[in-house]
Short mmCIF file of C-alpha atoms and ligand atoms in Angstrom, two decimals:
data_model
loop_
_atom_site.label_atom_id
_atom_site.label_comp_id
_atom_site.label_asym_id
_atom_site.label_seq_id
_atom_site.Cartn_x
_atom_site.Cartn_y
_atom_site.Cartn_z
CA UNK A 1 0.00 0.00 0.00
CA UNK A 2 1.26 3.47 -0.87
CA UNK A 3 1.69 5.92 2.05
CA UNK A 4 2.71 9.22 0.44
CA UNK A 5 6.05 8.44 -1.18
CA UNK A 6 6.62 5.13 0.65
CA UNK A 7 5.22 1.68 0.06
CA UNK A 8 4.61 -0.91 2.78
CA UNK A 9 3.80 -4.55 2.22
CA UNK A 10 0.78 -5.11 4.44
CA UNK A 11 0.74 -8.85 3.76
CA UNK A 12 3.34 -8.89 6.57
CA UNK A 13 2.19 -7.08 9.75
CA UNK A 14 3.98 -3.75 10.19
CA UNK A 15 4.90 -2.13 13.50
CA UNK A 16 3.97 1.51 14.11
CA UNK A 17 5.94 3.21 16.89
CA UNK A 18 4.08 5.72 19.05
CA UNK A 19 5.68 9.15 19.26
CA UNK A 20 3.56 11.17 21.65
CA UNK A 21 4.76 14.73 21.75
CA UNK A 22 2.20 16.02 24.23
CA UNK A 23 3.23 17.05 27.72
CA UNK A 24 0.37 15.00 29.20
CA UNK A 25 -0.14 11.99 26.95
CA UNK A 26 -1.28 8.53 27.98
CA UNK A 27 1.66 6.45 29.24
CA UNK A 28 4.79 8.35 28.13
CA UNK A 29 3.68 11.97 28.18
CA UNK A 30 6.04 14.63 29.29
CA UNK A 31 9.28 12.69 28.90
CA UNK A 32 10.19 14.67 25.79
CA UNK A 33 9.55 18.05 27.41
CA UNK A 34 11.57 20.30 29.65
CA UNK A 35 10.76 23.79 30.97
CA UNK A 36 7.56 23.87 28.92
CA UNK A 37 9.47 23.20 25.66
CA UNK A 38 9.44 20.11 23.45
CA UNK A 39 13.02 18.79 23.16
CA UNK A 40 13.44 18.08 19.46
CA UNK A 41 16.73 16.20 19.98
CA UNK A 42 14.98 13.88 22.45
CA UNK A 43 12.16 13.31 19.95
CA UNK A 44 14.70 12.43 17.24
CA UNK A 45 16.49 10.03 19.62
CA UNK A 46 13.20 8.32 20.52
CA UNK A 47 12.27 8.05 16.83
CA UNK A 48 15.72 6.72 15.97
CA UNK A 49 15.47 4.00 18.63
CA UNK A 50 12.09 2.88 17.29
CA UNK A 51 13.26 2.85 13.67
CA UNK A 52 16.43 0.90 14.62
CA UNK A 53 14.20 -1.58 16.42
CA UNK A 54 12.21 -2.16 13.24
CA UNK A 55 9.26 0.24 13.23
CA UNK A 56 8.21 1.02 9.65
CA UNK A 57 5.71 3.69 10.68
CA UNK A 58 5.88 6.37 13.38
CA UNK A 59 2.65 7.87 14.70
CA UNK A 60 3.19 11.48 15.79
CA UNK A 61 0.56 12.87 18.14
CA UNK A 62 0.27 16.45 19.37
CA UNK A 63 -3.07 16.10 21.16
CA UNK A 64 -3.59 13.67 24.02
CA UNK A 65 -6.70 11.48 23.72
CA UNK A 66 -6.28 10.10 27.24
CA UNK A 67 -9.63 10.25 29.12
CA UNK A 68 -9.85 13.68 30.75
CA UNK A 69 -6.80 15.12 28.90
CA UNK A 70 -6.49 18.87 28.37
CA UNK A 71 -7.61 20.17 24.98
CA UNK A 72 -5.10 21.89 22.69
CA UNK A 73 -5.79 24.68 20.24
CA UNK A 74 -5.36 24.00 16.54
CA UNK A 75 -2.39 26.38 16.52
CA UNK A 76 -0.66 24.64 19.42
CA UNK A 77 -1.12 21.27 17.75
CA UNK A 78 0.40 22.56 14.49
CA UNK A 79 3.30 24.15 16.38
CA UNK A 80 4.05 20.84 18.08
CA UNK A 81 3.71 18.46 15.18
CA UNK A 82 5.09 20.28 12.12
CA UNK A 83 8.68 20.81 13.38
CA UNK A 84 8.80 17.12 14.35
CA UNK A 85 7.61 16.05 10.91
CA UNK A 86 10.19 18.30 9.27
CA UNK A 87 12.95 16.91 11.49
CA UNK A 88 12.05 13.26 10.93
CA UNK A 89 11.21 13.19 7.24
CA UNK A 90 14.78 13.60 6.03
CA UNK A 91 16.33 11.42 8.73
CA UNK A 92 14.28 8.23 8.58
CA UNK A 93 12.99 6.07 5.76
CA UNK A 94 9.66 5.24 7.42
CA UNK A 95 6.03 6.28 7.01
CA UNK A 96 5.25 9.30 9.18
CA UNK A 97 1.70 9.11 10.42
CA UNK A 98 -0.01 12.09 12.01
CA UNK A 99 -2.44 11.34 14.81
CA UNK A 100 -4.90 14.20 14.40
CA UNK A 101 -8.53 15.17 13.88
CA UNK A 102 -7.58 18.73 12.94
CA UNK A 103 -8.30 19.63 9.28
CA UNK A 104 -5.64 22.38 9.24
CA UNK A 105 -2.98 19.96 10.45
CA UNK A 106 -4.05 17.31 7.91
CA UNK A 107 -3.32 19.73 5.09
CA UNK A 108 -0.10 21.09 6.57
CA UNK A 109 1.17 17.60 7.45
CA UNK A 110 0.61 16.39 3.93
CA UNK A 111 2.71 19.27 2.61
CA UNK A 112 5.37 18.52 5.26
CA UNK A 113 5.88 14.90 4.22
CA UNK A 114 3.38 12.84 6.24
CA UNK A 115 2.32 9.52 4.74
CA UNK A 116 -0.80 8.73 6.79
CA UNK A 117 -3.55 10.52 8.70
CA UNK A 118 -4.55 8.59 11.82
CA UNK A 119 -7.84 10.07 13.01
CA UNK A 120 -9.38 8.71 16.21
CA UNK A 121 -12.51 10.72 15.31
CA UNK A 122 -12.77 9.08 11.88
CA UNK A 123 -12.94 12.43 10.01
CA UNK A 124 -16.12 13.45 11.89
CA UNK A 125 -14.86 16.93 12.80
CA UNK A 126 -16.19 19.77 10.63
CA UNK A 127 -13.99 20.19 7.55
CA UNK A 128 -12.04 16.96 8.14
CA UNK A 129 -13.42 15.04 5.16
CA UNK A 130 -12.64 17.88 2.76
CA UNK A 131 -9.17 18.39 4.25
CA UNK A 132 -8.31 14.69 4.06
CA UNK A 133 -9.48 14.61 0.45
CA UNK A 134 -7.24 17.58 -0.41
CA UNK A 135 -4.35 16.11 1.59
CA UNK A 136 -4.56 13.06 -0.67
CA UNK A 137 -3.12 10.72 1.99
CA UNK A 138 -4.33 7.37 3.27
CA UNK A 139 -6.51 7.71 6.37
CA UNK A 140 -6.99 5.37 9.31
CA UNK A 141 -10.60 5.61 10.52
CA UNK A 142 -10.96 4.66 14.18
CA UNK A 143 -14.12 3.93 16.13
CA UNK A 144 -14.79 5.78 19.36
CA UNK A 145 -18.01 5.95 21.39
CA UNK A 146 -18.36 9.48 22.84
CA UNK A 147 -15.47 11.89 23.15
CA UNK A 148 -12.14 11.46 24.98
CA UNK A 149 -13.17 13.56 27.99
CA UNK A 150 -16.21 11.43 28.80
CA UNK A 151 -15.90 8.23 26.76
CA UNK A 152 -15.15 5.89 29.68
CA UNK A 153 -18.08 7.13 31.83
CA UNK A 154 -20.66 4.55 30.74
CA UNK A 155 -19.91 2.88 27.42
CA UNK A 156 -22.86 0.78 26.25
CA UNK A 157 -23.54 -1.42 23.22
CA UNK A 158 -26.02 -4.11 22.28
CA UNK A 159 -23.41 -5.88 20.13
CA UNK A 160 -20.11 -4.02 20.19
CA UNK A 161 -18.64 -5.74 17.11
CA UNK A 162 -21.76 -5.08 15.01
CA UNK A 163 -21.92 -1.47 16.14
CA UNK A 164 -18.22 -0.74 15.56
CA UNK A 165 -18.47 -2.38 12.17
CA UNK A 166 -21.64 -0.45 11.31
CA UNK A 167 -20.03 2.86 12.28
CA UNK A 168 -16.93 2.14 10.22
CA UNK A 169 -19.08 1.12 7.25
CA UNK A 170 -20.82 4.53 7.35
CA UNK A 171 -17.55 6.41 7.64
CA UNK A 172 -16.05 4.45 4.73
CA UNK A 173 -19.05 5.44 2.64
CA UNK A 174 -18.70 9.11 3.63
CA UNK A 175 -14.99 8.98 2.75
CA UNK A 176 -15.63 7.38 -0.62
CA UNK A 177 -18.29 10.01 -1.41
CA UNK A 178 -15.81 12.77 -0.55
CA UNK A 179 -12.89 11.32 -2.49
CA UNK A 180 -10.89 10.32 0.62
CA UNK A 181 -8.64 7.30 0.50
CA UNK A 182 -7.11 4.81 0.54
CA UNK A 183 -8.48 3.80 3.94
CA UNK A 184 -7.55 1.67 6.91
CA UNK A 185 -9.84 0.80 9.81
CA UNK A 186 -9.34 0.46 13.56
CA UNK A 187 -11.85 -0.75 16.19
CA UNK A 188 -10.47 1.74 18.73
CA UNK A 189 -9.59 -0.44 21.71
CA UNK A 190 -10.25 1.50 24.91
CA UNK A 191 -12.13 4.35 23.27
CA UNK A 192 -15.56 4.26 24.92
CA UNK A 193 -15.35 0.54 25.72
CA UNK A 194 -15.33 -1.60 28.85
CA UNK A 195 -12.97 -4.54 29.29
CA UNK A 196 -15.68 -6.87 28.10
CA UNK A 197 -16.28 -4.76 24.95
CA UNK A 198 -12.53 -4.73 24.22
CA UNK A 199 -12.25 -8.48 24.67
CA UNK A 200 -15.21 -9.11 22.37
CA UNK A 201 -13.59 -6.90 19.71
CA UNK A 202 -10.28 -8.73 20.00
CA UNK A 203 -11.89 -12.16 19.92
CA UNK A 204 -14.08 -11.25 16.92
CA UNK A 205 -11.71 -8.85 15.10
CA UNK A 206 -11.86 -11.13 12.07
CA UNK A 207 -15.46 -9.94 11.48
CA UNK A 208 -14.10 -6.50 10.54
CA UNK A 209 -12.39 -8.13 7.57
CA UNK A 210 -15.80 -8.06 5.89
CA UNK A 211 -15.13 -4.34 5.33
CA UNK A 212 -12.21 -5.36 3.09
CA UNK A 213 -9.74 -2.80 4.38
CA UNK A 214 -6.42 -3.16 6.22
CA UNK A 215 -6.91 -3.30 10.00
CA UNK A 216 -4.74 -1.28 12.39
CA UNK A 217 -4.88 -1.96 16.14
CA UNK A 218 -3.62 -0.06 19.15
CA UNK A 219 -3.52 -2.06 22.36
CA UNK A 220 -0.19 -0.95 23.76
CA UNK A 221 -0.12 -0.36 27.54
CA UNK A 222 -3.88 0.21 27.58
CA UNK A 223 -6.04 -0.06 30.66
CA UNK A 224 -7.74 -3.20 29.36
CA UNK A 225 -4.35 -4.95 29.69
CA UNK A 226 -3.85 -3.49 33.16
CA UNK A 227 -7.28 -4.77 34.16
CA UNK A 228 -6.27 -8.27 33.11
CA UNK A 229 -2.69 -8.50 34.38
CA UNK A 230 -2.81 -5.98 37.23
CA UNK A 231 0.35 -4.15 36.18
CA UNK A 232 1.11 -0.42 35.70
CA UNK A 233 1.33 1.04 32.17
CA UNK A 234 5.06 0.59 31.63
CA UNK A 235 4.97 -3.07 32.77
CA UNK A 236 2.34 -4.16 30.24
CA UNK A 237 4.65 -4.99 27.32
CA UNK A 238 4.20 -8.76 27.52
CA UNK A 239 0.43 -8.34 27.82
CA UNK A 240 0.49 -6.03 24.79
CA UNK A 241 2.44 -8.54 22.73
CA UNK A 242 0.03 -11.34 23.63
CA UNK A 243 -2.93 -9.17 22.62
CA UNK A 244 -1.23 -8.07 19.39
CA UNK A 245 -0.47 -11.67 18.38
CA UNK A 246 -4.17 -12.47 18.82
CA UNK A 247 -5.00 -9.41 16.73
CA UNK A 248 -2.61 -10.50 13.95
CA UNK A 249 -4.12 -13.96 14.04
CA UNK A 250 -7.48 -12.25 13.52
CA UNK A 251 -6.36 -10.09 10.60
CA UNK A 252 -4.58 -7.00 11.99
CA UNK A 253 -1.81 -5.78 9.70
CA UNK A 254 -0.52 -2.70 11.51
CA UNK A 255 0.28 -2.82 15.23
CA UNK A 256 0.57 0.54 17.02
CA UNK A 257 2.90 0.23 20.01
CA UNK A 258 5.18 2.00 22.47
CA UNK A 259 7.40 -1.10 22.74
CA UNK A 260 8.75 -1.65 19.24
CA UNK A 261 11.60 -4.15 19.66
CA UNK A 262 9.57 -6.85 21.41
CA UNK A 263 6.67 -6.37 19.01
CA UNK A 264 8.92 -6.70 15.96
CA UNK A 265 10.19 -10.03 17.32
CA UNK A 266 6.61 -11.17 17.95
CA UNK A 267 5.65 -10.27 14.37
CA UNK A 268 8.64 -12.24 13.03
CA UNK A 269 7.68 -15.35 15.01
CA UNK A 270 4.02 -15.05 14.04
CA UNK A 271 4.91 -14.57 10.37
CA UNK A 272 7.41 -17.46 10.29
CA UNK A 273 4.68 -19.80 11.54
CA UNK A 274 2.23 -18.42 8.98
CA UNK A 275 4.69 -19.09 6.13
CA UNK A 276 5.28 -22.63 7.42
CA UNK A 277 1.53 -23.22 7.61
CA UNK A 278 1.11 -21.97 4.02
CA UNK A 279 3.91 -24.25 2.88
CA UNK A 280 1.63 -27.01 4.11
CA UNK A 281 3.58 -28.85 6.77
C1 LIG B 301 -3.96 7.91 18.83
N1 LIG B 301 -4.37 6.59 19.29
C2 LIG B 301 -4.41 6.16 20.58
N2 LIG B 301 -4.85 4.90 20.62
C3 LIG B 301 -5.10 4.53 19.33
C4 LIG B 301 -5.58 3.37 18.71
O1 LIG B 301 -5.95 2.32 19.43
N3 LIG B 301 -5.70 3.35 17.39
C5 LIG B 301 -5.36 4.43 16.63
N4 LIG B 301 -5.51 4.35 15.30
N5 LIG B 301 -4.90 5.58 17.17
C6 LIG B 301 -4.78 5.61 18.49
#
């Protein structure tokens, strides 16, 4: 699949490293900041470590979607993300994804060398469909029930897999009507979902293949893993790998993670077994 100027073979799962550049993000927020300033050298070092470990995409986020996180203005988000994109695009031969719902940033990021728009609001913000169409980049459409500030208050579904799938189907249609694409889809683990909803989505992820689009998943360090293994965010790597392997087994082809090296090894093992299976022994 073509991501801007770079092609990735999605028949082998690809690992997307998370590069949160917010001072208050979920899990690793703030580590790249000092005295109220983003440390560009530290961002480059973090990106370099993830690329060396085998990430083929980096997801750059300037707005935290953690439940209850502070909102950022459009201008602040642009000021955070664009210098990072500029710094990374010439240094690393990977797809730079921009985690944003902001139409202005979608356009500016496309001009600055981004290869993917990752929108947790599935282009529902006013102007987002038109901006993504003009940006001309692939878009990952994620499902979320509610909005980040309130989404974990009382998530409710009759059949979570059917409802996530139905929502994505509508957004795919809206994108096609507006000339947006190519598309990827994401069930949005943890976004307006209880543990039981998340587990149902993971167990039945294969059903989303009916939408005939590449599936991206983000499970890394999430609360659902903490609820299962009882460990703090930074000690959930093994749990995240187990969940990602299940997701790959059920059709996921991009894995969004904080912990790239271990995930790359897991993908290699999973893929080696797949090839052996296909060889028929
Ligand atoms: C930005 N972000 C945080 N969690 C995510 C997830 O699960 N999927 C995608 N696509 N983006 C996410």
